[in-house]
Amino acid sequence: MKHFVLSIAAALFAISTVFGQQAQVSEKNLRKHVTYLASDKLKGRGTGTPEERMAAEYIAKQFRKIGLSPKGDNGTFFHKFSFKKSSDPHGGVDEGAKQFSAQNVAGYLDNGAEYTIVIGAHYDHLGLGHDHNSLDANPEGKIHNGADDNASGTAGVIELARYFAKNGVKEQHNFLFLCFSGEELGLYGSKKYTETPTIDLSKVSFMVNMDMIGRLNEEKKVVVGGVGTAPDSVPTIKNLKGDLSVKLDSAGVGPSDHTS
């Protein structure tokens, strides 16, 4: 856990350095968030489960404690959506598919700016392995804790929210901190958010999506994707100083919520 949490802290340090500030990221906070979200109590945070709702409530509680404004539906932190989940393990059409409900969690830091930066991550995972998307040969009934995928990214969103809300600096952007559900089933939550957003998306400068930031290899390499969609960011990223080895990828799409 020590190395895992320090990996997250290093990634967050890099992000905050982009804004030209000394990071004061709390390892204690990161450890607390990851430990709870990846605990057996939450049974893998499967989309549409009671445990996923527990995770959403936890994130909302942290946003409230930090002092963010709710940016979900009807003055809440929750952006709710429904979806149909096929029972066909091969992903075929299931006319009788059962409808489920889930929620994204959205908190806003209003700096009175014209434009907003979105910092996001998905908080759902594979639950008890009933959706046939696990790498385990016999996943049924097993808790898929998902510490790296993606309690790590979710902890990062919460900690960056605290950092930017408490650093005493009025940034030149507003911030939307957005935790998605339904990513593992096909980006359901982020798709629904872009269809029914709670802010004006034409006023978003860019999104930072954090998926699986908690596991570094021996080279301490972190992949920063999407730089082809924001070429002005490349010199800043290349000039980052620290222990991380940064690999740039120009693609703006991939198997995570930034695609939405």
JSON list of N, CA, C and O in Angstrom, two decimals, residues 76-117:
[
{"chain": "A", "resi": 76, "resn": "THR", "atom": "N", "xyz": [-28.17, 18.70, -5.99]},
{"chain": "A", "resi": 76, "resn": "THR", "atom": "CA", "xyz": [-27.47, 17.62, -5.28]},
{"chain": "A", "resi": 76, "resn": "THR", "atom": "C", "xyz": [-26.12, 17.37, -5.95]},
{"chain": "A", "resi": 76, "resn": "THR", "atom": "O", "xyz": [-25.82, 17.93, -7.01]},
{"chain": "A", "resi": 77, "resn": "PHE", "atom": "N", "xyz": [-25.33, 16.49, -5.34]},
{"chain": "A", "resi": 77, "resn": "PHE", "atom": "CA", "xyz": [-24.06, 16.09, -5.94]},
{"chain": "A", "resi": 77, "resn": "PHE", "atom": "C", "xyz": [-24.25, 14.95, -6.94]},
{"chain": "A", "resi": 77, "resn": "PHE", "atom": "O", "xyz": [-23.28, 14.55, -7.60]},
{"chain": "A", "resi": 78, "resn": "PHE", "atom": "N", "xyz": [-25.46, 14.44, -7.08]},
{"chain": "A", "resi": 78, "resn": "PHE", "atom": "CA", "xyz": [-25.68, 13.22, -7.87]},
{"chain": "A", "resi": 78, "resn": "PHE", "atom": "C", "xyz": [-26.32, 13.52, -9.23]},
{"chain": "A", "resi": 78, "resn": "PHE", "atom": "O", "xyz": [-27.36, 14.17, -9.32]},
{"chain": "A", "resi": 79, "resn": "HIS", "atom": "N", "xyz": [-25.67, 13.03, -10.26]},
{"chain": "A", "resi": 79, "resn": "HIS", "atom": "CA", "xyz": [-26.19, 13.11, -11.63]},
{"chain": "A", "resi": 79, "resn": "HIS", "atom": "C", "xyz": [-26.64, 11.70, -11.99]},
{"chain": "A", "resi": 79, "resn": "HIS", "atom": "O", "xyz": [-25.83, 10.83, -12.31]},
{"chain": "A", "resi": 80, "resn": "LYS", "atom": "N", "xyz": [-27.96, 11.47, -11.92]},
{"chain": "A", "resi": 80, "resn": "LYS", "atom": "CA", "xyz": [-28.47, 10.11, -12.03]},
{"chain": "A", "resi": 80, "resn": "LYS", "atom": "C", "xyz": [-28.75, 9.74, -13.49]},
{"chain": "A", "resi": 80, "resn": "LYS", "atom": "O", "xyz": [-29.07, 10.58, -14.32]},
{"chain": "A", "resi": 81, "resn": "PHE", "atom": "N", "xyz": [-28.63, 8.45, -13.77]},
{"chain": "A", "resi": 81, "resn": "PHE", "atom": "CA", "xyz": [-28.94, 7.94, -15.10]},
{"chain": "A", "resi": 81, "resn": "PHE", "atom": "C", "xyz": [-29.41, 6.49, -14.98]},
{"chain": "A", "resi": 81, "resn": "PHE", "atom": "O", "xyz": [-29.21, 5.82, -13.96]},
{"chain": "A", "resi": 82, "resn": "SER", "atom": "N", "xyz": [-30.06, 6.03, -16.01]},
{"chain": "A", "resi": 82, "resn": "SER", "atom": "CA", "xyz": [-30.52, 4.63, -16.05]},
{"chain": "A", "resi": 82, "resn": "SER", "atom": "C", "xyz": [-29.92, 3.96, -17.28]},
{"chain": "A", "resi": 82, "resn": "SER", "atom": "O", "xyz": [-29.54, 4.61, -18.25]},
{"chain": "A", "resi": 83, "resn": "PHE", "atom": "N", "xyz": [-29.85, 2.65, -17.22]},
{"chain": "A", "resi": 83, "resn": "PHE", "atom": "CA", "xyz": [-29.30, 1.88, -18.34]},
{"chain": "A", "resi": 83, "resn": "PHE", "atom": "C", "xyz": [-29.85, 0.47, -18.28]},
{"chain": "A", "resi": 83, "resn": "PHE", "atom": "O", "xyz": [-30.34, 0.01, -17.24]},
{"chain": "A", "resi": 84, "resn": "LYS", "atom": "N", "xyz": [-29.80, -0.21, -19.40]},
{"chain": "A", "resi": 84, "resn": "LYS", "atom": "CA", "xyz": [-30.22, -1.60, -19.48]},
{"chain": "A", "resi": 84, "resn": "LYS", "atom": "C", "xyz": [-28.99, -2.48, -19.62]},
{"chain": "A", "resi": 84, "resn": "LYS", "atom": "O", "xyz": [-28.13, -2.23, -20.45]},
{"chain": "A", "resi": 85, "resn": "LYS", "atom": "N", "xyz": [-28.95, -3.49, -18.80]},
{"chain": "A", "resi": 85, "resn": "LYS", "atom": "CA", "xyz": [-27.79, -4.39, -18.79]},
{"chain": "A", "resi": 85, "resn": "LYS", "atom": "C", "xyz": [-28.21, -5.76, -19.28]},
{"chain": "A", "resi": 85, "resn": "LYS", "atom": "O", "xyz": [-29.08, -6.41, -18.71]},
{"chain": "A", "resi": 86, "resn": "SER", "atom": "N", "xyz": [-27.58, -6.18, -20.37]},
{"chain": "A", "resi": 86, "resn": "SER", "atom": "CA", "xyz": [-27.91, -7.48, -20.96]},
{"chain": "A", "resi": 86, "resn": "SER", "atom": "C", "xyz": [-27.43, -8.61, -20.08]},
{"chain": "A", "resi": 86, "resn": "SER", "atom": "O", "xyz": [-26.38, -8.54, -19.44]},
{"chain": "A", "resi": 87, "resn": "SER", "atom": "N", "xyz": [-28.21, -9.68, -20.07]},
{"chain": "A", "resi": 87, "resn": "SER", "atom": "CA", "xyz": [-27.80, -10.88, -19.34]},
{"chain": "A", "resi": 87, "resn": "SER", "atom": "C", "xyz": [-27.02, -11.83, -20.23]},
{"chain": "A", "resi": 87, "resn": "SER", "atom": "O", "xyz": [-26.59, -12.90, -19.79]},
{"chain": "A", "resi": 88, "resn": "ASP", "atom": "N", "xyz": [-26.85, -11.47, -21.49]},
{"chain": "A", "resi": 88, "resn": "ASP", "atom": "CA", "xyz": [-26.11, -12.28, -22.44]},
{"chain": "A", "resi": 88, "resn": "ASP", "atom": "C", "xyz": [-24.61, -12.11, -22.20]},
{"chain": "A", "resi": 88, "resn": "ASP", "atom": "O", "xyz": [-24.07, -11.01, -22.38]},
{"chain": "A", "resi": 89, "resn": "PRO", "atom": "N", "xyz": [-23.91, -13.17, -21.78]},
{"chain": "A", "resi": 89, "resn": "PRO", "atom": "CA", "xyz": [-22.47, -13.04, -21.50]},
{"chain": "A", "resi": 89, "resn": "PRO", "atom": "C", "xyz": [-21.64, -12.70, -22.72]},
{"chain": "A", "resi": 89, "resn": "PRO", "atom": "O", "xyz": [-20.51, -12.27, -22.60]},
{"chain": "A", "resi": 90, "resn": "HIS", "atom": "N", "xyz": [-22.23, -12.87, -23.91]},
{"chain": "A", "resi": 90, "resn": "HIS", "atom": "CA", "xyz": [-21.50, -12.56, -25.14]},
{"chain": "A", "resi": 90, "resn": "HIS", "atom": "C", "xyz": [-21.83, -11.17, -25.67]},
{"chain": "A", "resi": 90, "resn": "HIS", "atom": "O", "xyz": [-21.39, -10.81, -26.76]},
{"chain": "A", "resi": 91, "resn": "GLY", "atom": "N", "xyz": [-22.64, -10.42, -24.92]},
{"chain": "A", "resi": 91, "resn": "GLY", "atom": "CA", "xyz": [-22.93, -9.05, -25.30]},
{"chain": "A", "resi": 91, "resn": "GLY", "atom": "C", "xyz": [-23.98, -8.90, -26.38]},
{"chain": "A", "resi": 91, "resn": "GLY", "atom": "O", "xyz": [-24.10, -7.84, -26.99]},
{"chain": "A", "resi": 92, "resn": "GLY", "atom": "N", "xyz": [-24.75, -9.94, -26.64]},
{"chain": "A", "resi": 92, "resn": "GLY", "atom": "CA", "xyz": [-25.79, -9.87, -27.67]},
{"chain": "A", "resi": 92, "resn": "GLY", "atom": "C", "xyz": [-26.97, -9.01, -27.24]},
{"chain": "A", "resi": 92, "resn": "GLY", "atom": "O", "xyz": [-27.07, -8.57, -26.10]},
{"chain": "A", "resi": 93, "resn": "VAL", "atom": "N", "xyz": [-27.87, -8.78, -28.20]},
{"chain": "A", "resi": 93, "resn": "VAL", "atom": "CA", "xyz": [-29.07, -7.99, -27.92]},
{"chain": "A", "resi": 93, "resn": "VAL", "atom": "C", "xyz": [-30.00, -8.78, -27.00]},
{"chain": "A", "resi": 93, "resn": "VAL", "atom": "O", "xyz": [-30.27, -9.95, -27.23]},
{"chain": "A", "resi": 94, "resn": "ASP", "atom": "N", "xyz": [-30.45, -8.14, -25.95]},
{"chain": "A", "resi": 94, "resn": "ASP", "atom": "CA", "xyz": [-31.34, -8.78, -24.98]},
{"chain": "A", "resi": 94, "resn": "ASP", "atom": "C", "xyz": [-32.57, -7.88, -24.82]},
{"chain": "A", "resi": 94, "resn": "ASP", "atom": "O", "xyz": [-32.54, -6.86, -24.14]},
{"chain": "A", "resi": 95, "resn": "GLU", "atom": "N", "xyz": [-33.64, -8.25, -25.53]},
{"chain": "A", "resi": 95, "resn": "GLU", "atom": "CA", "xyz": [-34.84, -7.41, -25.52]},
{"chain": "A", "resi": 95, "resn": "GLU", "atom": "C", "xyz": [-35.45, -7.31, -24.13]},
{"chain": "A", "resi": 95, "resn": "GLU", "atom": "O", "xyz": [-36.12, -6.34, -23.80]},
{"chain": "A", "resi": 96, "resn": "GLY", "atom": "N", "xyz": [-35.21, -8.30, -23.31]},
{"chain": "A", "resi": 96, "resn": "GLY", "atom": "CA", "xyz": [-35.78, -8.29, -21.96]},
{"chain": "A", "resi": 96, "resn": "GLY", "atom": "C", "xyz": [-34.81, -7.82, -20.90]},
{"chain": "A", "resi": 96, "resn": "GLY", "atom": "O", "xyz": [-34.96, -8.14, -19.72]},
{"chain": "A", "resi": 97, "resn": "ALA", "atom": "N", "xyz": [-33.79, -7.07, -21.32]},
{"chain": "A", "resi": 97, "resn": "ALA", "atom": "CA", "xyz": [-32.75, -6.62, -20.39]},
{"chain": "A", "resi": 97, "resn": "ALA", "atom": "C", "xyz": [-33.36, -5.79, -19.26]},
{"chain": "A", "resi": 97, "resn": "ALA", "atom": "O", "xyz": [-34.25, -4.96, -19.48]},
{"chain": "A", "resi": 98, "resn": "LYS", "atom": "N", "xyz": [-32.87, -6.02, -18.08]},
{"chain": "A", "resi": 98, "resn": "LYS", "atom": "CA", "xyz": [-33.35, -5.32, -16.90]},
{"chain": "A", "resi": 98, "resn": "LYS", "atom": "C", "xyz": [-32.76, -3.91, -16.84]},
{"chain": "A", "resi": 98, "resn": "LYS", "atom": "O", "xyz": [-31.60, -3.70, -17.18]},
{"chain": "A", "resi": 99, "resn": "GLN", "atom": "N", "xyz": [-33.58, -2.96, -16.41]},
{"chain": "A", "resi": 99, "resn": "GLN", "atom": "CA", "xyz": [-33.11, -1.58, -16.30]},
{"chain": "A", "resi": 99, "resn": "GLN", "atom": "C", "xyz": [-32.56, -1.32, -14.91]},
{"chain": "A", "resi": 99, "resn": "GLN", "atom": "O", "xyz": [-33.16, -1.71, -13.91]},
{"chain": "A", "resi": 100, "resn": "PHE", "atom": "N", "xyz": [-31.42, -0.66, -14.87]},
{"chain": "A", "resi": 100, "resn": "PHE", "atom": "CA", "xyz": [-30.76, -0.31, -13.61]},
{"chain": "A", "resi": 100, "resn": "PHE", "atom": "C", "xyz": [-30.60, 1.21, -13.53]},
{"chain": "A", "resi": 100, "resn": "PHE", "atom": "O", "xyz": [-30.68, 1.91, -14.54]},
{"chain": "A", "resi": 101, "resn": "SER", "atom": "N", "xyz": [-30.37, 1.69, -12.34]},
{"chain": "A", "resi": 101, "resn": "SER", "atom": "CA", "xyz": [-30.08, 3.11, -12.15]},
{"chain": "A", "resi": 101, "resn": "SER", "atom": "C", "xyz": [-28.75, 3.25, -11.43]},
{"chain": "A", "resi": 101, "resn": "SER", "atom": "O", "xyz": [-28.35, 2.39, -10.65]},
{"chain": "A", "resi": 102, "resn": "ALA", "atom": "N", "xyz": [-28.06, 4.33, -11.74]},
{"chain": "A", "resi": 102, "resn": "ALA", "atom": "CA", "xyz": [-26.77, 4.62, -11.13]},
{"chain": "A", "resi": 102, "resn": "ALA", "atom": "C", "xyz": [-26.60, 6.13, -11.10]},
{"chain": "A", "resi": 102, "resn": "ALA", "atom": "O", "xyz": [-27.50, 6.88, -11.50]},
{"chain": "A", "resi": 103, "resn": "GLN", "atom": "N", "xyz": [-25.45, 6.59, -10.63]},
{"chain": "A", "resi": 103, "resn": "GLN", "atom": "CA", "xyz": [-25.23, 8.03, -10.55]},
{"chain": "A", "resi": 103, "resn": "GLN", "atom": "C", "xyz": [-23.77, 8.40, -10.67]},
{"chain": "A", "resi": 103, "resn": "GLN", "atom": "O", "xyz": [-22.89, 7.69, -10.17]},
{"chain": "A", "resi": 104, "resn": "ASN", "atom": "N", "xyz": [-23.53, 9.50, -11.39]},
{"chain": "A", "resi": 104, "resn": "ASN", "atom": "CA", "xyz": [-22.24, 10.17, -11.33]},
{"chain": "A", "resi": 104, "resn": "ASN", "atom": "C", "xyz": [-22.27, 11.10, -10.12]},
{"chain": "A", "resi": 104, "resn": "ASN", "atom": "O", "xyz": [-23.33, 11.41, -9.59]},
{"chain": "A", "resi": 105, "resn": "VAL", "atom": "N", "xyz": [-21.09, 11.54, -9.70]},
{"chain": "A", "resi": 105, "resn": "VAL", "atom": "CA", "xyz": [-20.99, 12.47, -8.57]},
{"chain": "A", "resi": 105, "resn": "VAL", "atom": "C", "xyz": [-20.23, 13.70, -9.04]},
{"chain": "A", "resi": 105, "resn": "VAL", "atom": "O", "xyz": [-19.11, 13.57, -9.55]},
{"chain": "A", "resi": 106, "resn": "ALA", "atom": "N", "xyz": [-20.84, 14.89, -8.88]},
{"chain": "A", "resi": 106, "resn": "ALA", "atom": "CA", "xyz": [-20.27, 16.10, -9.44]},
{"chain": "A", "resi": 106, "resn": "ALA", "atom": "C", "xyz": [-20.18, 17.21, -8.40]},
{"chain": "A", "resi": 106, "resn": "ALA", "atom": "O", "xyz": [-21.18, 17.55, -7.76]},
{"chain": "A", "resi": 107, "resn": "GLY", "atom": "N", "xyz": [-18.98, 17.76, -8.23]},
{"chain": "A", "resi": 107, "resn": "GLY", "atom": "CA", "xyz": [-18.76, 18.89, -7.33]},
{"chain": "A", "resi": 107, "resn": "GLY", "atom": "C", "xyz": [-18.06, 20.01, -8.08]},
{"chain": "A", "resi": 107, "resn": "GLY", "atom": "O", "xyz": [-17.21, 19.76, -8.96]},
{"chain": "A", "resi": 108, "resn": "TYR", "atom": "N", "xyz": [-18.36, 21.25, -7.74]},
{"chain": "A", "resi": 108, "resn": "TYR", "atom": "CA", "xyz": [-17.90, 22.41, -8.52]},
{"chain": "A", "resi": 108, "resn": "TYR", "atom": "C", "xyz": [-17.17, 23.40, -7.64]},
{"chain": "A", "resi": 108, "resn": "TYR", "atom": "O", "xyz": [-17.61, 23.72, -6.53]},
{"chain": "A", "resi": 109, "resn": "LEU", "atom": "N", "xyz": [-16.04, 23.87, -8.14]},
{"chain": "A", "resi": 109, "resn": "LEU", "atom": "CA", "xyz": [-15.29, 24.95, -7.50]},
{"chain": "A", "resi": 109, "resn": "LEU", "atom": "C", "xyz": [-15.40, 26.18, -8.39]},
{"chain": "A", "resi": 109, "resn": "LEU", "atom": "O", "xyz": [-14.80, 26.23, -9.48]},
{"chain": "A", "resi": 110, "resn": "ASP", "atom": "N", "xyz": [-16.19, 27.15, -7.96]},
{"chain": "A", "resi": 110, "resn": "ASP", "atom": "CA", "xyz": [-16.48, 28.34, -8.75]},
{"chain": "A", "resi": 110, "resn": "ASP", "atom": "C", "xyz": [-15.47, 29.43, -8.42]},
{"chain": "A", "resi": 110, "resn": "ASP", "atom": "O", "xyz": [-15.48, 29.99, -7.32]},
{"chain": "A", "resi": 111, "resn": "ASN", "atom": "N", "xyz": [-14.61, 29.73, -9.39]},
{"chain": "A", "resi": 111, "resn": "ASN", "atom": "CA", "xyz": [-13.63, 30.81, -9.23]},
{"chain": "A", "resi": 111, "resn": "ASN", "atom": "C", "xyz": [-14.04, 32.07, -9.98]},
{"chain": "A", "resi": 111, "resn": "ASN", "atom": "O", "xyz": [-13.22, 32.98, -10.18]},
{"chain": "A", "resi": 112, "resn": "GLY", "atom": "N", "xyz": [-15.31, 32.10, -10.43]},
{"chain": "A", "resi": 112, "resn": "GLY", "atom": "CA", "xyz": [-15.79, 33.26, -11.15]},
{"chain": "A", "resi": 112, "resn": "GLY", "atom": "C", "xyz": [-15.19, 33.43, -12.52]},
{"chain": "A", "resi": 112, "resn": "GLY", "atom": "O", "xyz": [-15.21, 34.53, -13.10]},
{"chain": "A", "resi": 113, "resn": "ALA", "atom": "N", "xyz": [-14.65, 32.35, -13.08]},
{"chain": "A", "resi": 113, "resn": "ALA", "atom": "CA", "xyz": [-13.98, 32.40, -14.38]},
{"chain": "A", "resi": 113, "resn": "ALA", "atom": "C", "xyz": [-14.96, 32.07, -15.50]},
{"chain": "A", "resi": 113, "resn": "ALA", "atom": "O", "xyz": [-16.04, 31.51, -15.27]},
{"chain": "A", "resi": 114, "resn": "GLU", "atom": "N", "xyz": [-14.57, 32.40, -16.72]},
{"chain": "A", "resi": 114, "resn": "GLU", "atom": "CA", "xyz": [-15.43, 32.10, -17.87]},
{"chain": "A", "resi": 114, "resn": "GLU", "atom": "C", "xyz": [-15.37, 30.63, -18.23]},
{"chain": "A", "resi": 114, "resn": "GLU", "atom": "O", "xyz": [-16.37, 30.04, -18.63]},
{"chain": "A", "resi": 115, "resn": "TYR", "atom": "N", "xyz": [-14.19, 30.03, -18.07]},
{"chain": "A", "resi": 115, "resn": "TYR", "atom": "CA", "xyz": [-14.00, 28.65, -18.52]},
{"chain": "A", "resi": 115, "resn": "TYR", "atom": "C", "xyz": [-13.72, 27.71, -17.34]},
{"chain": "A", "resi": 115, "resn": "TYR", "atom": "O", "xyz": [-13.27, 28.14, -16.27]},
{"chain": "A", "resi": 116, "resn": "THR", "atom": "N", "xyz": [-13.98, 26.45, -17.59]},
{"chain": "A", "resi": 116, "resn": "THR", "atom": "CA", "xyz": [-13.90, 25.41, -16.55]},
{"chain": "A", "resi": 116, "resn": "THR", "atom": "C", "xyz": [-12.99, 24.28, -17.00]},
{"chain": "A", "resi": 116, "resn": "THR", "atom": "O", "xyz": [-12.96, 23.92, -18.18]},
{"chain": "A", "resi": 117, "resn": "ILE", "atom": "N", "xyz": [-12.25, 23.73, -16.05]},
{"chain": "A", "resi": 117, "resn": "ILE", "atom": "CA", "xyz": [-11.46, 22.51, -16.25]},
{"chain": "A", "resi": 117, "resn": "ILE", "atom": "C", "xyz": [-12.18, 21.37, -15.55]},
{"chain": "A", "resi": 117, "resn": "ILE", "atom": "O", "xyz": [-12.62, 21.51, -14.41]}
]
